[in-house]
Amino acid sequence: MSLPQVVSRDEWLAARQELLVKEKAATKARDELNADRRRLPMVEIDKDYVFEGPDGKASLLDIFEGRPQLVVYHFMFDPAWDAGCKSCSSFLDDIGHLTHLNVRGTTFAAISRAPIDKITKFKARMGWNVPWYSSYGSDFNYDFNVTHDESVKPIVYNYRSKQAHINSGTGYYVQGDQPFELPGMSTFLRDGDRVFHTYSSYGRGVELLTSTTAILDITALGRQEDWEEPKGRSTGLGVQAGSPEMKYRDEY
C-alpha cells in the first residue's frame, strides 16, 4: 500500500496550514453556493400525485406532515425487486435521528416505485424509521427523472439528455435494460396547501449528504475507490458503491 510521506511534526504542521487555506476557501465557496441554491426560484406542483404509505393513500402535501419543508430521497427500488438498491440502502443507513430536521420545519422521506408491501418488509429488515412511501402507479418517478423508460418519456438525468451523457463519457448513467432506476434527492416547500419544487440533485450530488463518505474524505486512505488520488491507498476492504461487492449492512 502507498502510504503518506513520513515527516517531522514541524513539516507536517506547515503542510497542514497550507491545506487549511484551501479548506477555508472551499468552506466560503460552499457557503456562497448554498446561498445561490436558496436563491433558486421554485415551480408549483400542479399534478395530484397519489402515494401509498403505511397508513394508506397520501398526497405530496400529506408527506410534509404539516411542516413547511420536505426533502425526498428517490430510493432505487424497482417493483420487480425483492429488496432495495444496496447503494441507496447505504445512504439511508447514514440518516440519523430526524428530530433535528423536524424541529427546523423539515420532513425527510424516501419514495420508491416498489409497492408498499415490499417497502414495508425491507424497511423492517433494515431497522429504519424513516418515512417511506410508494409511488407505484403514479408519474412521480418519471416526472423527477429517476425512473427511465423511453416508452414513457425521453431519458434525462442530472439535467442532461441520454445523448449528452453518451457524448460526455457518462453514458453508464443512461444505458441498460429499461425501465431502470437511478438515485436522486428533491426538495419541496409549501405555502398553505400549495406545494412547490425548489431543488433536485442527482448522481454524486447526493453523496455529499452521507456521513460515511464525509468521514472517509478526511482520512489518509479516503474512500478507497478506484478514481481517487493518490493511487494505491486501498486496504482491499473498501467497496465502490454499486459494484458487485456492495452489500447490505446485515450481510457484511
PDB file of N, CA and C in Angstrom, residues 24-82:
ATOM      1  N   LYS A  24     -10.448  26.582   3.984  1.00  0.00           N
ATOM      2  CA  LYS A  24     -11.249  27.764   4.303  1.00  0.00           C
ATOM      3  C   LYS A  24     -11.847  28.373   3.048  1.00  0.00           C
ATOM      4  N   ALA A  25     -11.087  28.374   1.955  1.00  0.00           N
ATOM      5  CA  ALA A  25     -11.598  28.884   0.680  1.00  0.00           C
ATOM      6  C   ALA A  25     -12.757  28.015   0.191  1.00  0.00           C
ATOM      7  N   ALA A  26     -12.609  26.696   0.364  1.00  0.00           N
ATOM      8  CA  ALA A  26     -13.685  25.793  -0.051  1.00  0.00           C
ATOM      9  C   ALA A  26     -14.920  25.981   0.817  1.00  0.00           C
ATOM     10  N   THR A  27     -14.740  26.223   2.126  1.00  0.00           N
ATOM     11  CA  THR A  27     -15.868  26.462   3.021  1.00  0.00           C
ATOM     12  C   THR A  27     -16.616  27.726   2.618  1.00  0.00           C
ATOM     13  N   LYS A  28     -15.870  28.785   2.300  1.00  0.00           N
ATOM     14  CA  LYS A  28     -16.500  30.033   1.862  1.00  0.00           C
ATOM     15  C   LYS A  28     -17.237  29.838   0.543  1.00  0.00           C
ATOM     16  N   ALA A  29     -16.601  29.091  -0.369  1.00  0.00           N
ATOM     17  CA  ALA A  29     -17.241  28.826  -1.656  1.00  0.00           C
ATOM     18  C   ALA A  29     -18.514  28.004  -1.468  1.00  0.00           C
ATOM     19  N   ARG A  30     -18.476  27.037  -0.514  1.00  0.00           N
ATOM     20  CA  ARG A  30     -19.666  26.232  -0.248  1.00  0.00           C
ATOM     21  C   ARG A  30     -20.784  27.088   0.340  1.00  0.00           C
ATOM     22  N   ASP A  31     -20.449  28.022   1.237  1.00  0.00           N
ATOM     23  CA  ASP A  31     -21.459  28.920   1.796  1.00  0.00           C
ATOM     24  C   ASP A  31     -22.108  29.756   0.689  1.00  0.00           C
ATOM     25  N   GLU A  32     -21.290  30.227  -0.235  1.00  0.00           N
ATOM     26  CA  GLU A  32     -21.812  31.026  -1.353  1.00  0.00           C
ATOM     27  C   GLU A  32     -22.687  30.179  -2.264  1.00  0.00           C
ATOM     28  N   LEU A  33     -22.265  28.933  -2.495  1.00  0.00           N
ATOM     29  CA  LEU A  33     -23.055  28.024  -3.317  1.00  0.00           C
ATOM     30  C   LEU A  33     -24.389  27.720  -2.657  1.00  0.00           C
ATOM     31  N   ASN A  34     -24.383  27.486  -1.342  1.00  0.00           N
ATOM     32  CA  ASN A  34     -25.620  27.223  -0.627  1.00  0.00           C
ATOM     33  C   ASN A  34     -26.564  28.415  -0.683  1.00  0.00           C
ATOM     34  N   ALA A  35     -25.999  29.636  -0.607  1.00  0.00           N
ATOM     35  CA  ALA A  35     -26.827  30.840  -0.713  1.00  0.00           C
ATOM     36  C   ALA A  35     -27.450  30.936  -2.106  1.00  0.00           C
ATOM     37  N   ASP A  36     -26.661  30.618  -3.136  1.00  0.00           N
ATOM     38  CA  ASP A  36     -27.191  30.626  -4.501  1.00  0.00           C
ATOM     39  C   ASP A  36     -28.289  29.575  -4.658  1.00  0.00           C
ATOM     40  N   ARG A  37     -28.116  28.428  -3.998  1.00  0.00           N
ATOM     41  CA  ARG A  37     -29.140  27.385  -4.048  1.00  0.00           C
ATOM     42  C   ARG A  37     -30.434  27.895  -3.419  1.00  0.00           C
ATOM     43  N   ARG A  38     -30.318  28.624  -2.304  1.00  0.00           N
ATOM     44  CA  ARG A  38     -31.525  29.156  -1.652  1.00  0.00           C
ATOM     45  C   ARG A  38     -32.182  30.244  -2.488  1.00  0.00           C
ATOM     46  N   ARG A  39     -31.418  30.862  -3.382  1.00  0.00           N
ATOM     47  CA  ARG A  39     -31.975  31.915  -4.250  1.00  0.00           C
ATOM     48  C   ARG A  39     -32.668  31.357  -5.486  1.00  0.00           C
ATOM     49  N   LEU A  40     -32.591  30.046  -5.700  1.00  0.00           N
ATOM     50  CA  LEU A  40     -33.265  29.472  -6.858  1.00  0.00           C
ATOM     51  C   LEU A  40     -34.757  29.789  -6.821  1.00  0.00           C
ATOM     52  N   PRO A  41     -35.364  30.029  -7.973  1.00  0.00           N
ATOM     53  CA  PRO A  41     -36.828  30.167  -7.995  1.00  0.00           C
ATOM     54  C   PRO A  41     -37.477  28.801  -7.762  1.00  0.00           C
ATOM     55  N   MET A  42     -38.784  28.757  -7.714  1.00  0.00           N
ATOM     56  CA  MET A  42     -39.470  27.485  -7.477  1.00  0.00           C
ATOM     57  C   MET A  42     -40.621  27.324  -8.457  1.00  0.00           C
ATOM     58  N   VAL A  43     -41.061  26.078  -8.616  1.00  0.00           N
ATOM     59  CA  VAL A  43     -42.116  25.739  -9.567  1.00  0.00           C
ATOM     60  C   VAL A  43     -43.262  25.071  -8.815  1.00  0.00           C
ATOM     61  N   GLU A  44     -44.472  25.530  -9.034  1.00  0.00           N
ATOM     62  CA  GLU A  44     -45.607  24.932  -8.340  1.00  0.00           C
ATOM     63  C   GLU A  44     -45.909  23.545  -8.899  1.00  0.00           C
ATOM     64  N   ILE A  45     -46.183  22.601  -8.010  1.00  0.00           N
ATOM     65  CA  ILE A  45     -46.587  21.254  -8.395  1.00  0.00           C
ATOM     66  C   ILE A  45     -48.084  21.287  -8.699  1.00  0.00           C
ATOM     67  N   ASP A  46     -48.432  21.021  -9.961  1.00  0.00           N
ATOM     68  CA  ASP A  46     -49.839  21.098 -10.350  1.00  0.00           C
ATOM     69  C   ASP A  46     -50.433  19.739 -10.667  1.00  0.00           C
ATOM     70  N   LYS A  47     -49.715  18.665 -10.310  1.00  0.00           N
ATOM     71  CA  LYS A  47     -50.214  17.317 -10.542  1.00  0.00           C
ATOM     72  C   LYS A  47     -50.559  16.678  -9.198  1.00  0.00           C
ATOM     73  N   ASP A  48     -51.676  15.982  -9.156  1.00  0.00           N
ATOM     74  CA  ASP A  48     -52.119  15.345  -7.910  1.00  0.00           C
ATOM     75  C   ASP A  48     -51.533  13.934  -7.810  1.00  0.00           C
ATOM     76  N   TYR A  49     -50.305  13.855  -7.323  1.00  0.00           N
ATOM     77  CA  TYR A  49     -49.679  12.552  -7.142  1.00  0.00           C
ATOM     78  C   TYR A  49     -50.350  11.817  -5.980  1.00  0.00           C
ATOM     79  N   VAL A  50     -50.535  10.533  -6.155  1.00  0.00           N
ATOM     80  CA  VAL A  50     -51.098   9.704  -5.088  1.00  0.00           C
ATOM     81  C   VAL A  50     -50.058   8.650  -4.706  1.00  0.00           C
ATOM     82  N   PHE A  51     -49.664   8.640  -3.452  1.00  0.00           N
ATOM     83  CA  PHE A  51     -48.684   7.694  -2.925  1.00  0.00           C
ATOM     84  C   PHE A  51     -49.384   6.719  -1.989  1.00  0.00           C
ATOM     85  N   GLU A  52     -48.672   5.632  -1.682  1.00  0.00           N
ATOM     86  CA  GLU A  52     -49.171   4.677  -0.709  1.00  0.00           C
ATOM     87  C   GLU A  52     -48.187   4.646   0.446  1.00  0.00           C
ATOM     88  N   GLY A  53     -48.678   4.901   1.660  1.00  0.00           N
ATOM     89  CA  GLY A  53     -47.841   4.870   2.848  1.00  0.00           C
ATOM     90  C   GLY A  53     -48.301   3.776   3.797  1.00  0.00           C
ATOM     91  N   PRO A  54     -47.671   3.674   4.947  1.00  0.00           N
ATOM     92  CA  PRO A  54     -48.061   2.637   5.918  1.00  0.00           C
ATOM     93  C   PRO A  54     -49.487   2.807   6.416  1.00  0.00           C
ATOM     94  N   ASP A  55     -50.034   4.033   6.313  1.00  0.00           N
ATOM     95  CA  ASP A  55     -51.394   4.291   6.774  1.00  0.00           C
ATOM     96  C   ASP A  55     -52.385   4.478   5.634  1.00  0.00           C
ATOM     97  N   GLY A  56     -51.977   4.101   4.409  1.00  0.00           N
ATOM     98  CA  GLY A  56     -52.879   4.215   3.270  1.00  0.00           C
ATOM     99  C   GLY A  56     -52.459   5.290   2.292  1.00  0.00           C
ATOM    100  N   LYS A  57     -53.430   5.796   1.530  1.00  0.00           N
ATOM    101  CA  LYS A  57     -53.152   6.778   0.480  1.00  0.00           C
ATOM    102  C   LYS A  57     -52.650   8.089   1.074  1.00  0.00           C
ATOM    103  N   ALA A  58     -51.759   8.749   0.321  1.00  0.00           N
ATOM    104  CA  ALA A  58     -51.221  10.036   0.773  1.00  0.00           C
ATOM    105  C   ALA A  58     -50.923  10.899  -0.442  1.00  0.00           C
ATOM    106  N   SER A  59     -51.133  12.185  -0.302  1.00  0.00           N
ATOM    107  CA  SER A  59     -50.749  13.142  -1.329  1.00  0.00           C
ATOM    108  C   SER A  59     -49.350  13.668  -1.011  1.00  0.00           C
ATOM    109  N   LEU A  60     -48.766  14.409  -1.945  1.00  0.00           N
ATOM    110  CA  LEU A  60     -47.468  15.013  -1.672  1.00  0.00           C
ATOM    111  C   LEU A  60     -47.570  15.977  -0.493  1.00  0.00           C
ATOM    112  N   LEU A  61     -48.675  16.697  -0.393  1.00  0.00           N
ATOM    113  CA  LEU A  61     -48.886  17.594   0.739  1.00  0.00           C
ATOM    114  C   LEU A  61     -48.941  16.825   2.052  1.00  0.00           C
ATOM    115  N   ASP A  62     -49.545  15.652   2.041  1.00  0.00           N
ATOM    116  CA  ASP A  62     -49.622  14.827   3.259  1.00  0.00           C
ATOM    117  C   ASP A  62     -48.235  14.439   3.761  1.00  0.00           C
ATOM    118  N   ILE A  63     -47.312  14.188   2.836  1.00  0.00           N
ATOM    119  CA  ILE A  63     -45.983  13.720   3.216  1.00  0.00           C
ATOM    120  C   ILE A  63     -45.213  14.787   3.991  1.00  0.00           C
ATOM    121  N   PHE A  64     -45.567  16.052   3.839  1.00  0.00           N
ATOM    122  CA  PHE A  64     -44.936  17.125   4.611  1.00  0.00           C
ATOM    123  C   PHE A  64     -45.160  16.960   6.115  1.00  0.00           C
ATOM    124  N   GLU A  65     -46.219  16.244   6.507  1.00  0.00           N
ATOM    125  CA  GLU A  65     -46.574  16.067   7.923  1.00  0.00           C
ATOM    126  C   GLU A  65     -46.787  17.408   8.626  1.00  0.00           C
ATOM    127  N   GLY A  66     -47.309  18.378   7.875  1.00  0.00           N
ATOM    128  CA  GLY A  66     -47.632  19.675   8.452  1.00  0.00           C
ATOM    129  C   GLY A  66     -46.483  20.661   8.510  1.00  0.00           C
ATOM    130  N   ARG A  67     -45.292  20.247   8.160  1.00  0.00           N
ATOM    131  CA  ARG A  67     -44.118  21.140   8.204  1.00  0.00           C
ATOM    132  C   ARG A  67     -43.984  21.907   6.885  1.00  0.00           C
ATOM    133  N   PRO A  68     -43.251  23.024   6.877  1.00  0.00           N
ATOM    134  CA  PRO A  68     -43.139  23.822   5.650  1.00  0.00           C
ATOM    135  C   PRO A  68     -42.218  23.231   4.590  1.00  0.00           C
ATOM    136  N   GLN A  69     -41.246  22.396   4.978  1.00  0.00           N
ATOM    137  CA  GLN A  69     -40.293  21.868   4.013  1.00  0.00           C
ATOM    138  C   GLN A  69     -40.340  20.345   3.961  1.00  0.00           C
ATOM    139  N   LEU A  70     -40.034  19.806   2.768  1.00  0.00           N
ATOM    140  CA  LEU A  70     -39.959  18.364   2.580  1.00  0.00           C
ATOM    141  C   LEU A  70     -38.731  18.031   1.742  1.00  0.00           C
ATOM    142  N   VAL A  71     -37.937  17.067   2.227  1.00  0.00           N
ATOM    143  CA  VAL A  71     -36.795  16.535   1.478  1.00  0.00           C
ATOM    144  C   VAL A  71     -37.116  15.091   1.125  1.00  0.00           C
ATOM    145  N   VAL A  72     -37.081  14.780  -0.157  1.00  0.00           N
ATOM    146  CA  VAL A  72     -37.396  13.429  -0.630  1.00  0.00           C
ATOM    147  C   VAL A  72     -36.138  12.774  -1.181  1.00  0.00           C
ATOM    148  N   TYR A  73     -35.845  11.576  -0.674  1.00  0.00           N
ATOM    149  CA  TYR A  73     -34.780  10.768  -1.267  1.00  0.00           C
ATOM    150  C   TYR A  73     -35.429   9.770  -2.220  1.00  0.00           C
ATOM    151  N   HIS A  74     -35.039   9.839  -3.494  1.00  0.00           N
ATOM    152  CA  HIS A  74     -35.557   8.931  -4.505  1.00  0.00           C
ATOM    153  C   HIS A  74     -34.783   7.609  -4.399  1.00  0.00           C
ATOM    154  N   PHE A  75     -35.314   6.701  -3.616  1.00  0.00           N
ATOM    155  CA  PHE A  75     -34.662   5.422  -3.308  1.00  0.00           C
ATOM    156  C   PHE A  75     -34.932   4.440  -4.446  1.00  0.00           C
ATOM    157  N   MET A  76     -33.872   3.862  -5.006  1.00  0.00           N
ATOM    158  CA  MET A  76     -33.995   2.938  -6.124  1.00  0.00           C
ATOM    159  C   MET A  76     -34.580   1.594  -5.637  1.00  0.00           C
ATOM    160  N   PHE A  77     -35.823   1.332  -6.044  1.00  0.00           N
ATOM    161  CA  PHE A  77     -36.474   0.076  -5.645  1.00  0.00           C
ATOM    162  C   PHE A  77     -37.514  -0.230  -6.722  1.00  0.00           C
ATOM    163  N   ASP A  78     -37.103  -1.002  -7.714  1.00  0.00           N
ATOM    164  CA  ASP A  78     -37.984  -1.380  -8.817  1.00  0.00           C
ATOM    165  C   ASP A  78     -39.099  -2.290  -8.293  1.00  0.00           C
ATOM    166  N   PRO A  79     -40.309  -2.177  -8.853  1.00  0.00           N
ATOM    167  CA  PRO A  79     -41.409  -3.037  -8.383  1.00  0.00           C
ATOM    168  C   PRO A  79     -41.119  -4.528  -8.495  1.00  0.00           C
ATOM    169  N   ALA A  80     -40.226  -4.924  -9.408  1.00  0.00           N
ATOM    170  CA  ALA A  80     -39.922  -6.345  -9.585  1.00  0.00           C
ATOM    171  C   ALA A  80     -38.893  -6.854  -8.587  1.00  0.00           C
ATOM    172  N   TRP A  81     -38.223  -5.956  -7.873  1.00  0.00           N
ATOM    173  CA  TRP A  81     -37.180  -6.369  -6.927  1.00  0.00           C
ATOM    174  C   TRP A  81     -37.796  -6.789  -5.597  1.00  0.00           C
ATOM    175  N   ASP A  82     -37.070  -7.630  -4.890  1.00  0.00           N
ATOM    176  CA  ASP A  82     -37.488  -8.024  -3.546  1.00  0.00           C
ATOM    177  C   ASP A  82     -36.788  -7.217  -2.457  1.00  0.00           C
TER     178      ASP A  82
END
